[in-house]
Amino acid sequence: MSDDDFDVIVIGGGPVGENAAARTAAGGLRTALVEAELVGGECSYWACMPSKALLRPGHALAAARRVPGVPVGDALDAAAVLARRNGFTSDWDDSGQVEWAEGAGLTVVRGRGRLAGERRVSVDGRVLTASRAVVVCTGSVPRIPDLPGLGEYWTSREATAARRVPTSLVVLGGGVVGVEMAQAWARLGSSVTLVVSGERPLPKFEAFAGDLVVEGLREDGVRVVTGARAVGVSTTDGGTALELSTGETVSGAHLLIATGRQPATFDLGVEEFGFRAGEALPVDDTGRVSGVDWLYAAGDVTGRALLTHQGKYAARAVGTAIVTGAVDPEPWTAPVATADHTAVPQVVFTDPEVAFVGRTGAQAREAGLDVRVIDLDIAVAGSSLHADGYRGKARMVVDERKRTLVGVTFAGPDVAEMLHAATVAIVGEVTVDRLWHAVPAYPTISEVWLRLLEAYGL
């Protein structure tokens, strides 16, 4: 084989691409990992890791304030928080990630990869060939609305990588990025306005979750404007003014647009195979792209579940399918990303946190399931010990025919660590009768599981 010949070529060196490539390399296939920017991708440098590094100090300070007797200061040390964030991004230097990739047996190829024919990938003029498969793991990019007057603005990249605290910030969009970044910068001292088009942020979650997050944001000084669409933008001496459908104008030194993401299939050559740039690549549960037997995709680019952990899960399925040659394997086996359909976990790392897996009550009913919804305040011994004035809610959605969980939502301080138990219960189709025997330790917040089952009638 020449230096340009491989068994597998993976386009996109973020966590998803790394997982797919590592899987095929571990299976004995010569694998190239093509990356146009930083190996480690969006999650490592502009999303999951830096955003959570910005959020965590504020959460720790708030948690300490909720427990009498713990001496705390009045504010965060912004410089120290930003320096710690820089540590998690390796100051935007990917040499450590490259070292890992090469240690895993991958050939790292720098440059923009484009599909250039059957099992062929062009990288800035160099053509690589794959004897087995090409895997697209290019992720997603921000979806920017067409707003009159829109000039300079932040996306999630600028919001997570800013070198100093903005004096003021307008955030457009009430999804996960919007609420997380609004709270992170507010707690670091910025004057923040969050503009949401609906009744509340986080519209894809249970309504009570968005309501609790709004309470938390307002306690941190964030001005939350609901029921307002952006209709125009103008530049001011102090930054940017956002004109709203309500007739109001809100201004800030910076405007963060957090109105969603779209698959990064631009400038990728997908048109040659019948697909449209900017749209998701349709895949089956092994990640094989529809109608192209050698082309696979995983992660955000498929439009299935825009979450790093779920993309990594799909990448492991893709890698296994390529190594084993699996075609139409059984659900819930290693080459199949079955959980994408029914058991996707997600955490919103605000304070209070939101932790959700499966289906909301409304989604379950829309799917034709006969469900019963159990709602409770999180008010157990563990939550009382955890924080004075603890406020949280839990919802359990039960398929009455199977007597199994199909959805669970927790909202409250530090509920994220309870989510995996719910995920295991849904994936394993554990009946509520058997779940009754999974005794929660006392006194922990997890005791809410017992209260949910009691409310169900066990």
CSV table of C-alpha atoms in Angstrom, one decimal:
chain,number,residue,atom,x,y,z
A,1,MET,CA,0.0,0.0,0.0
A,2,SER,CA,1.2,3.5,-0.8
A,3,ASP,CA,1.1,6.4,1.7
A,4,ASP,CA,-2.3,7.4,0.2
A,5,ASP,CA,-3.9,4.0,0.4
A,6,PHE,CA,-5.9,2.9,3.5
A,7,ASP,CA,-8.6,0.5,4.5
A,8,VAL,CA,-10.7,3.2,6.2
A,9,ILE,CA,-10.7,7.0,5.9
A,10,VAL,CA,-12.5,9.0,8.5
A,11,ILE,CA,-13.3,12.6,7.7
A,12,GLY,CA,-13.5,14.7,10.8
A,13,GLY,CA,-11.2,14.4,13.8
A,14,GLY,CA,-13.5,15.3,16.7
A,15,PRO,CA,-14.6,12.8,19.4
A,16,VAL,CA,-16.9,11.0,17.0
A,17,GLY,CA,-14.3,10.6,14.3
A,18,GLU,CA,-11.7,9.6,16.8
A,19,ASN,CA,-13.9,6.9,18.2
A,20,ALA,CA,-14.7,5.5,14.7
A,21,ALA,CA,-11.1,5.6,13.6
A,22,ALA,CA,-9.8,4.0,16.9
A,23,ARG,CA,-12.3,1.2,16.5
A,24,THR,CA,-11.3,0.3,13.0
A,25,ALA,CA,-7.6,0.6,13.8
A,26,ALA,CA,-8.0,-1.6,16.8
A,27,GLY,CA,-9.7,-4.1,14.4
A,28,GLY,CA,-6.5,-4.2,12.3
A,29,LEU,CA,-7.6,-1.8,9.5
A,30,ARG,CA,-5.2,0.8,8.3
A,31,THR,CA,-7.0,4.0,9.1
A,32,ALA,CA,-6.5,7.7,8.2
A,33,LEU,CA,-8.1,10.5,10.3
A,34,VAL,CA,-8.6,13.7,8.3
A,35,GLU,CA,-9.0,16.9,10.1
A,36,ALA,CA,-9.1,20.5,8.8
A,37,GLU,CA,-8.8,22.3,12.2
A,38,LEU,CA,-7.9,20.8,15.6
A,39,VAL,CA,-7.8,17.1,16.3
A,40,GLY,CA,-10.3,16.7,19.1
A,41,GLY,CA,-12.9,18.8,17.4
A,42,GLU,CA,-15.7,21.1,18.5
A,43,CYS,CA,-16.3,19.3,21.9
A,44,SER,CA,-12.7,19.6,23.1
A,45,TYR,CA,-12.1,23.2,22.1
A,46,TRP,CA,-15.3,25.1,21.6
A,47,ALA,CA,-18.2,23.2,23.1
A,48,CYS,CA,-18.5,20.5,25.9
A,49,MET,CA,-15.3,21.0,27.7
A,50,PRO,CA,-14.8,24.8,27.7
A,51,SER,CA,-18.5,25.5,28.4
A,52,LYS,CA,-18.6,23.2,31.4
A,53,ALA,CA,-15.3,24.6,32.6
A,54,LEU,CA,-16.9,28.0,32.5
A,55,LEU,CA,-20.0,26.8,34.3
A,56,ARG,CA,-18.5,24.6,37.1
A,57,PRO,CA,-17.0,27.4,39.3
A,58,GLY,CA,-20.3,29.2,39.4
A,59,HIS,CA,-22.1,26.1,40.4
A,60,ALA,CA,-19.6,25.3,43.1
A,61,LEU,CA,-20.0,28.8,44.6
A,62,ALA,CA,-23.8,28.6,44.5
A,63,ALA,CA,-23.7,25.1,46.1
A,64,ALA,CA,-21.5,26.4,48.9
A,65,ARG,CA,-23.9,29.3,49.5
A,66,ARG,CA,-26.7,26.9,50.0
A,67,VAL,CA,-25.0,25.2,53.0
A,68,PRO,CA,-24.8,27.3,56.1
A,69,GLY,CA,-21.4,27.3,57.8
A,70,VAL,CA,-19.3,27.2,54.6
A,71,PRO,CA,-17.3,30.5,54.2
A,72,VAL,CA,-17.5,31.8,50.6
A,73,GLY,CA,-16.6,35.0,48.8
A,74,ASP,CA,-18.9,37.3,47.0
A,75,ALA,CA,-17.8,36.6,43.5
A,76,LEU,CA,-15.8,34.3,41.2
A,77,ASP,CA,-12.2,35.1,40.2
A,78,ALA,CA,-12.9,35.5,36.5
A,79,ALA,CA,-9.2,35.4,35.5
A,80,ALA,CA,-8.7,32.1,37.4
A,81,VAL,CA,-11.9,30.6,35.8
A,82,LEU,CA,-10.7,31.6,32.3
A,83,ALA,CA,-7.3,30.2,33.0
A,84,ARG,CA,-8.7,26.9,34.1
A,85,ARG,CA,-10.9,26.8,31.0
A,86,ASN,CA,-7.8,27.3,28.9
A,87,GLY,CA,-6.2,24.3,30.6
A,88,PHE,CA,-9.1,22.1,29.5
A,89,THR,CA,-8.6,23.2,25.9
A,90,SER,CA,-4.8,22.9,26.1
A,91,ASP,CA,-4.9,26.6,25.1
A,92,TRP,CA,-6.3,25.4,21.7
A,93,ASP,CA,-3.2,23.3,21.0
A,94,ASP,CA,-4.1,19.8,19.7
A,95,SER,CA,-0.6,18.3,19.9
A,96,GLY,CA,-1.7,16.0,22.8
A,97,GLN,CA,-4.7,14.8,20.8
A,98,VAL,CA,-2.5,14.1,17.8
A,99,GLU,CA,-0.1,12.1,20.0
A,100,TRP,CA,-3.0,10.0,21.2
A,101,ALA,CA,-4.2,9.4,17.7
A,102,GLU,CA,-0.9,8.3,16.4
A,103,GLY,CA,-0.4,6.1,19.5
A,104,ALA,CA,-3.7,4.5,18.6
A,105,GLY,CA,-2.3,3.5,15.2
A,106,LEU,CA,-4.0,6.3,13.2
A,107,THR,CA,-2.5,8.3,10.4
A,108,VAL,CA,-3.4,11.9,10.9
A,109,VAL,CA,-3.9,13.8,7.7
A,110,ARG,CA,-4.2,17.6,8.0
A,111,GLY,CA,-6.5,19.4,5.6
A,112,ARG,CA,-10.1,19.6,4.4
A,113,GLY,CA,-11.4,16.3,3.3
A,114,ARG,CA,-13.9,16.0,0.4
A,115,LEU,CA,-15.5,13.0,-1.2
A,116,ALA,CA,-13.9,12.6,-4.6
A,117,GLY,CA,-15.5,9.5,-6.0
A,118,GLU,CA,-16.0,5.9,-4.9
A,119,ARG,CA,-13.9,5.3,-1.8
A,120,ARG,CA,-11.8,8.4,-2.6
A,121,VAL,CA,-11.2,11.4,-0.5
A,122,SER,CA,-9.4,14.6,-1.7
A,123,VAL,CA,-7.5,16.5,1.0
A,124,ASP,CA,-6.3,19.8,-0.3
A,125,GLY,CA,-5.4,18.2,-3.7
A,126,ARG,CA,-4.0,15.0,-2.2
A,127,VAL,CA,-6.2,12.0,-3.1
A,128,LEU,CA,-6.6,9.2,-0.5
A,129,THR,CA,-8.2,5.8,-1.3
A,130,ALA,CA,-10.0,3.4,1.0
A,131,SER,CA,-10.3,-0.3,0.3
A,132,ARG,CA,-13.1,-0.8,2.9
A,133,ALA,CA,-15.0,2.4,3.8
A,134,VAL,CA,-15.1,6.2,4.2
A,135,VAL,CA,-16.7,7.5,7.3
A,136,VAL,CA,-18.0,11.1,7.6
A,137,CYS,CA,-17.8,12.6,11.1
A,138,THR,CA,-17.8,16.3,10.3
A,139,GLY,CA,-20.3,17.3,13.0
A,140,SER,CA,-22.5,20.4,12.8
A,141,VAL,CA,-22.2,24.2,12.5
A,142,PRO,CA,-24.3,27.0,13.9
A,143,ARG,CA,-27.5,27.8,12.1
A,144,ILE,CA,-27.6,31.6,11.6
A,145,PRO,CA,-30.9,33.3,11.0
A,146,ASP,CA,-31.3,35.7,8.1
A,147,LEU,CA,-31.6,39.0,10.1
A,148,PRO,CA,-31.6,42.4,8.5
A,149,GLY,CA,-28.5,44.3,9.6
A,150,LEU,CA,-26.7,41.4,11.1
A,151,GLY,CA,-23.0,42.2,11.2
A,152,GLU,CA,-20.5,40.9,13.8
A,153,TYR,CA,-21.8,38.3,16.3
A,154,TRP,CA,-20.7,35.5,18.5
A,155,THR,CA,-21.5,31.8,18.0
A,156,SER,CA,-20.9,29.1,20.6
A,157,ARG,CA,-17.2,29.2,19.6
A,158,GLU,CA,-16.7,32.8,20.6
A,159,ALA,CA,-18.8,32.4,23.7
A,160,THR,CA,-16.8,29.5,25.0
A,161,ALA,CA,-13.4,30.8,23.9
A,162,ALA,CA,-13.7,34.5,24.9
A,163,ARG,CA,-10.5,35.8,26.6
A,164,ARG,CA,-12.3,38.3,28.9
A,165,VAL,CA,-15.7,38.7,30.4
A,166,PRO,CA,-18.0,40.8,28.2
A,167,THR,CA,-19.5,43.8,30.0
A,168,SER,CA,-22.8,42.9,28.5
A,169,LEU,CA,-24.2,40.1,26.3
A,170,VAL,CA,-27.4,39.5,24.4
A,171,VAL,CA,-28.2,35.8,23.8
A,172,LEU,CA,-30.6,34.9,21.1
A,173,GLY,CA,-32.0,31.4,21.5
A,174,GLY,CA,-33.3,29.4,24.4
A,175,GLY,CA,-31.8,26.0,23.7
A,176,VAL,CA,-29.0,24.4,25.6
A,177,VAL,CA,-26.2,26.7,24.3
A,178,GLY,CA,-28.3,29.8,25.0
A,179,VAL,CA,-29.2,29.0,28.6
A,180,GLU,CA,-25.8,27.6,29.6
A,181,MET,CA,-23.8,30.5,28.2
A,182,ALA,CA,-26.2,33.0,29.6
A,183,GLN,CA,-25.7,31.7,33.1
A,184,ALA,CA,-21.9,31.1,32.8
A,185,TRP,CA,-21.2,34.7,31.7
A,186,ALA,CA,-23.8,36.2,34.1
A,187,ARG,CA,-22.0,34.4,37.0
A,188,LEU,CA,-18.7,35.7,35.8
A,189,GLY,CA,-20.0,39.3,36.0
A,190,SER,CA,-21.6,40.1,32.6
A,191,SER,CA,-25.0,41.8,32.3
A,192,VAL,CA,-26.9,39.2,30.2
A,193,THR,CA,-30.2,39.3,28.4
A,194,LEU,CA,-31.6,36.1,27.1
A,195,VAL,CA,-34.2,36.3,24.2
A,196,VAL,CA,-36.5,33.3,23.8
A,197,SER,CA,-39.1,33.0,21.1
A,198,GLY,CA,-41.4,30.7,23.0
A,199,GLU,CA,-43.0,30.7,26.5
A,200,ARG,CA,-39.9,29.3,28.1
A,201,PRO,CA,-36.4,28.1,27.1
A,202,LEU,CA,-35.6,24.4,26.5
A,203,PRO,CA,-38.8,23.7,24.5
A,204,LYS,CA,-37.8,20.1,23.7
A,205,PHE,CA,-37.8,19.2,27.4
A,206,GLU,CA,-40.6,18.8,29.9
A,207,ALA,CA,-42.1,22.3,30.6
A,208,PHE,CA,-41.2,22.3,34.3
A,209,ALA,CA,-37.5,21.9,33.4
A,210,GLY,CA,-37.5,25.2,31.4
A,211,ASP,CA,-39.5,26.9,34.1
A,212,LEU,CA,-37.0,26.0,36.8
A,213,VAL,CA,-34.1,27.0,34.6
A,214,VAL,CA,-35.7,30.4,34.1
A,215,GLU,CA,-36.0,30.8,37.9
A,216,GLY,CA,-32.3,30.0,38.2
A,217,LEU,CA,-31.2,32.4,35.5
A,218,ARG,CA,-33.2,35.3,36.9
A,219,GLU,CA,-31.7,34.7,40.4
A,220,ASP,CA,-28.3,35.2,38.7
A,221,GLY,CA,-29.5,38.5,37.3
A,222,VAL,CA,-30.2,37.3,33.7
A,223,ARG,CA,-33.0,39.2,32.1
A,224,VAL,CA,-35.1,36.6,30.3
A,225,VAL,CA,-37.4,37.9,27.5
A,226,THR,CA,-39.9,35.3,26.3
A,227,GLY,CA,-42.3,35.3,23.4
A,228,ALA,CA,-40.1,37.5,21.3
A,229,ARG,CA,-38.6,36.9,17.9
A,230,ALA,CA,-35.6,38.8,16.5
A,231,VAL,CA,-36.5,41.0,13.5
A,232,GLY,CA,-33.4,43.1,13.0
A,233,VAL,CA,-30.0,44.0,14.2
A,234,SER,CA,-28.1,47.3,14.3
A,235,THR,CA,-24.7,48.5,15.5
A,236,THR,CA,-24.4,50.9,18.4
A,237,ASP,CA,-21.5,52.7,20.0
A,238,GLY,CA,-21.6,50.1,22.7
A,239,GLY,CA,-21.9,47.0,20.6
A,240,THR,CA,-25.1,45.5,19.1
A,241,ALA,CA,-28.8,46.2,19.3
A,242,LEU,CA,-31.3,43.4,18.7
A,243,GLU,CA,-34.8,44.5,17.5
A,244,LEU,CA,-37.6,42.3,18.7
A,245,SER,CA,-41.0,41.5,17.3
A,246,THR,CA,-42.5,43.0,20.5
A,247,GLY,CA,-41.2,46.4,19.5
A,248,GLU,CA,-38.5,46.3,22.2
A,249,THR,CA,-34.8,46.7,21.5
A,250,VAL,CA,-32.2,45.0,23.7
A,251,SER,CA,-28.5,45.9,23.5
A,252,GLY,CA,-25.2,44.4,24.6
A,253,ALA,CA,-21.5,44.6,23.9
A,254,HIS,CA,-21.8,41.3,22.1
A,255,LEU,CA,-24.6,39.3,20.5
A,256,LEU,CA,-24.5,35.5,20.8
A,257,ILE,CA,-26.6,33.7,18.3
A,258,ALA,CA,-27.6,30.3,19.7
A,259,THR,CA,-30.5,29.4,17.4
A,260,GLY,CA,-29.6,25.8,16.6
A,261,ARG,CA,-27.2,23.9,14.5
A,262,GLN,CA,-27.2,22.1,11.1
A,263,PRO,CA,-25.2,19.2,9.7
A,264,ALA,CA,-21.7,20.2,8.4
A,265,THR,CA,-22.1,18.8,4.9
A,266,PHE,CA,-21.0,21.9,3.1
A,267,ASP,CA,-18.0,21.7,0.8
A,268,LEU,CA,-17.9,17.9,1.3
A,269,GLY,CA,-18.8,16.6,-2.1
A,270,VAL,CA,-22.0,15.0,-1.0
A,271,GLU,CA,-23.9,16.3,-4.0
A,272,GLU,CA,-22.1,13.7,-6.2
A,273,PHE,CA,-24.0,11.0,-4.3
A,274,GLY,CA,-27.4,12.6,-4.4
A,275,PHE,CA,-27.4,14.5,-1.1
A,276,ARG,CA,-27.7,18.2,-0.5
A,277,ALA,CA,-25.1,20.4,1.3
A,278,GLY,CA,-26.3,21.5,4.7
A,279,GLU,CA,-28.6,18.6,5.1
A,280,ALA,CA,-28.1,15.5,7.2
A,281,LEU,CA,-26.7,12.3,5.7
A,282,PRO,CA,-29.4,9.6,6.1
A,283,VAL,CA,-28.0,6.5,7.7
A,284,ASP,CA,-29.2,3.1,9.0
A,285,ASP,CA,-28.5,2.0,12.6
A,286,THR,CA,-25.0,0.8,11.6
A,287,GLY,CA,-24.2,4.2,10.2
A,288,ARG,CA,-24.2,3.1,6.5
A,289,VAL,CA,-25.3,6.0,4.3
A,290,SER,CA,-28.5,5.3,2.3
A,291,GLY,CA,-27.7,4.0,-1.1
A,292,VAL,CA,-23.9,4.1,-0.8
A,293,ASP,CA,-22.6,0.8,0.5
A,294,TRP,CA,-19.0,2.0,1.3
A,295,LEU,CA,-20.0,5.3,2.9
A,296,TYR,CA,-20.8,5.7,6.6
A,297,ALA,CA,-21.5,8.6,8.9
A,298,ALA,CA,-21.9,9.2,12.6
A,299,GLY,CA,-22.6,12.0,15.0
A,300,ASP,CA,-24.2,15.4,14.3
A,301,VAL,CA,-23.8,15.1,10.5
A,302,THR,CA,-26.5,12.4,10.5
A,303,GLY,CA,-29.0,14.6,12.3
A,304,ARG,CA,-30.0,11.8,14.7
A,305,ALA,CA,-28.8,12.9,18.2
A,306,LEU,CA,-26.7,16.1,18.3
A,307,LEU,CA,-24.8,15.1,21.5
A,308,THR,CA,-21.1,14.2,21.8
A,309,HIS,CA,-21.7,11.0,23.8
A,310,GLN,CA,-24.4,9.8,21.4
A,311,GLY,CA,-22.1,10.5,18.5
A,312,LYS,CA,-19.3,8.5,20.1
A,313,TYR,CA,-21.8,5.7,20.7
A,314,ALA,CA,-22.8,5.7,17.0
A,315,ALA,CA,-19.1,5.9,16.0
A,316,ARG,CA,-18.4,2.8,17.9
A,317,ALA,CA,-21.2,1.0,16.1
A,318,VAL,CA,-19.9,2.2,12.8
A,319,GLY,CA,-16.4,1.0,13.5
A,320,THR,CA,-17.6,-2.4,14.7
A,321,ALA,CA,-19.8,-2.7,11.6
A,322,ILE,CA,-16.9,-1.9,9.3
A,323,VAL,CA,-14.5,-4.3,11.0
A,324,THR,CA,-17.0,-7.2,11.2
A,325,GLY,CA,-18.7,-6.6,7.9
A,326,ALA,CA,-22.0,-6.6,9.7
A,327,VAL,CA,-25.1,-6.2,7.4
A,328,ASP,CA,-28.5,-5.8,9.0
A,329,PRO,CA,-27.4,-7.0,12.5
A,330,GLU,CA,-29.8,-7.5,15.4
A,331,PRO,CA,-30.8,-4.5,17.4
A,332,TRP,CA,-28.9,-3.9,20.7
A,333,THR,CA,-25.8,-5.5,19.4
A,334,ALA,CA,-22.4,-3.8,19.1
A,335,PRO,CA,-22.6,-2.7,15.4
A,336,VAL,CA,-26.0,-1.0,15.9
A,337,ALA,CA,-26.9,2.4,17.4
A,338,THR,CA,-30.3,1.2,18.6
A,339,ALA,CA,-30.4,3.6,21.6
A,340,ASP,CA,-30.7,6.6,19.3
A,341,HIS,CA,-34.4,5.9,18.9
A,342,THR,CA,-35.5,5.5,22.5
A,343,ALA,CA,-32.8,6.1,25.1
A,344,VAL,CA,-30.8,9.2,24.4
A,345,PRO,CA,-29.6,10.9,27.7
A,346,GLN,CA,-28.9,14.6,27.9
A,347,VAL,CA,-27.9,17.0,30.6
A,348,VAL,CA,-28.3,20.7,30.6
A,349,PHE,CA,-25.5,22.0,32.8
A,350,THR,CA,-27.3,25.0,34.2
A,351,ASP,CA,-28.0,25.5,37.9
A,352,PRO,CA,-30.5,24.0,38.4
A,353,GLU,CA,-29.4,21.1,36.1
A,354,VAL,CA,-31.8,19.3,33.8
A,355,ALA,CA,-31.2,15.6,33.2
A,356,PHE,CA,-33.4,13.8,30.7
A,357,VAL,CA,-33.5,10.4,28.9
A,358,GLY,CA,-36.0,8.7,26.6
A,359,ARG,CA,-39.3,10.4,25.8
A,360,THR,CA,-41.2,13.3,27.3
A,361,GLY,CA,-44.8,12.5,28.2
A,362,ALA,CA,-46.0,14.2,25.1
A,363,GLN,CA,-43.5,12.4,22.8
A,364,ALA,CA,-44.5,9.1,24.3
A,365,ARG,CA,-48.2,9.7,23.6
A,366,GLU,CA,-47.4,10.9,20.1
A,367,ALA,CA,-45.6,7.6,19.5
A,368,GLY,CA,-48.9,5.8,20.4
A,369,LEU,CA,-47.8,4.5,23.8
A,370,ASP,CA,-50.3,4.1,26.6
A,371,VAL,CA,-48.4,6.0,29.3
A,372,ARG,CA,-48.9,7.1,32.8
A,373,VAL,CA,-46.9,10.2,34.0
A,374,ILE,CA,-45.8,10.5,37.6
A,375,ASP,CA,-44.6,14.0,38.8
A,376,LEU,CA,-43.0,14.7,42.1
A,377,ASP,CA,-41.1,17.5,43.8
A,378,ILE,CA,-37.6,16.3,44.8
A,379,ALA,CA,-38.1,16.6,48.5
A,380,VAL,CA,-36.3,13.8,50.3
A,381,ALA,CA,-33.8,13.6,53.1
A,382,GLY,CA,-30.8,13.6,50.7
A,383,SER,CA,-32.0,16.8,48.9
A,384,SER,CA,-32.6,18.6,52.2
A,385,LEU,CA,-29.1,17.7,53.4
A,386,HIS,CA,-27.6,18.6,50.0
A,387,ALA,CA,-28.8,22.2,50.1
A,388,ASP,CA,-31.0,24.5,52.2
A,389,GLY,CA,-34.1,25.4,50.2
A,390,TYR,CA,-33.5,22.7,47.6
A,391,ARG,CA,-35.9,23.0,44.7
A,392,GLY,CA,-36.3,20.3,42.1
A,393,LYS,CA,-38.8,18.2,40.2
A,394,ALA,CA,-38.9,14.7,38.8
A,395,ARG,CA,-41.1,13.0,36.2
A,396,MET,CA,-41.3,9.3,35.3
A,397,VAL,CA,-43.1,8.2,32.2
A,398,VAL,CA,-44.3,4.6,32.3
A,399,ASP,CA,-45.5,2.4,29.4
A,400,GLU,CA,-48.5,0.9,31.0
A,401,ARG,CA,-48.6,-2.1,28.7
A,402,LYS,CA,-45.0,-3.2,29.4
A,403,ARG,CA,-44.8,-1.6,32.9
A,404,THR,CA,-41.4,-0.2,31.9
A,405,LEU,CA,-40.0,3.3,31.9
A,406,VAL,CA,-39.8,5.2,28.6
A,407,GLY,CA,-38.8,8.6,29.9
A,408,VAL,CA,-37.4,10.2,33.0
A,409,THR,CA,-36.6,13.9,33.7
A,410,PHE,CA,-34.9,15.4,36.7
A,411,ALA,CA,-34.5,19.1,37.2
A,412,GLY,CA,-32.7,20.5,40.3
A,413,PRO,CA,-29.2,21.1,41.6
A,414,ASP,CA,-26.8,18.3,40.9
A,415,VAL,CA,-29.3,15.8,39.4
A,416,ALA,CA,-27.1,14.8,36.5
A,417,GLU,CA,-25.5,12.0,38.4
A,418,MET,CA,-28.9,10.3,38.7
A,419,LEU,CA,-29.4,10.1,35.0
A,420,HIS,CA,-27.4,7.0,34.2
A,421,ALA,CA,-29.7,4.9,36.5
A,422,ALA,CA,-32.6,6.1,34.4
A,423,THR,CA,-30.8,5.3,31.2
A,424,VAL,CA,-30.0,1.8,32.3
A,425,ALA,CA,-33.6,1.2,33.3
A,426,ILE,CA,-34.9,2.3,29.9
A,427,VAL,CA,-32.3,0.5,27.8
A,428,GLY,CA,-32.8,-2.7,29.9
A,429,GLU,CA,-36.6,-2.4,29.9
A,430,VAL,CA,-36.6,-2.9,33.6
A,431,THR,CA,-40.2,-3.2,34.9
A,432,VAL,CA,-41.4,-0.9,37.7
A,433,ASP,CA,-42.0,-4.1,39.7
A,434,ARG,CA,-38.3,-5.1,39.5
A,435,LEU,CA,-37.2,-1.5,39.8
A,436,TRP,CA,-38.9,-1.5,43.2
A,437,HIS,CA,-36.1,-3.8,44.4
A,438,ALA,CA,-33.3,-1.4,43.4
A,439,VAL,CA,-33.1,0.3,46.8
A,440,PRO,CA,-31.8,3.8,46.8
A,441,ALA,CA,-29.1,4.6,49.4
A,442,TYR,CA,-30.2,6.8,52.3
A,443,PRO,CA,-29.8,9.8,52.6
A,444,THR,CA,-29.2,10.6,48.9
A,445,ILE,CA,-31.2,12.5,46.3
A,446,SER,CA,-31.7,9.2,44.6
A,447,GLU,CA,-34.3,8.4,47.2
A,448,VAL,CA,-36.7,10.2,44.8
A,449,TRP,CA,-36.8,6.9,42.9
A,450,LEU,CA,-38.5,5.3,45.8
A,451,ARG,CA,-41.0,8.2,46.1
A,452,LEU,CA,-41.7,8.0,42.3
A,453,LEU,CA,-42.5,4.3,42.5
A,454,GLU,CA,-44.6,4.8,45.6
A,455,ALA,CA,-46.6,7.5,43.8
A,456,TYR,CA,-47.0,5.0,40.9
A,457,GLY,CA,-48.7,2.7,43.4
A,458,LEU,CA,-46.1,0.1,44.3
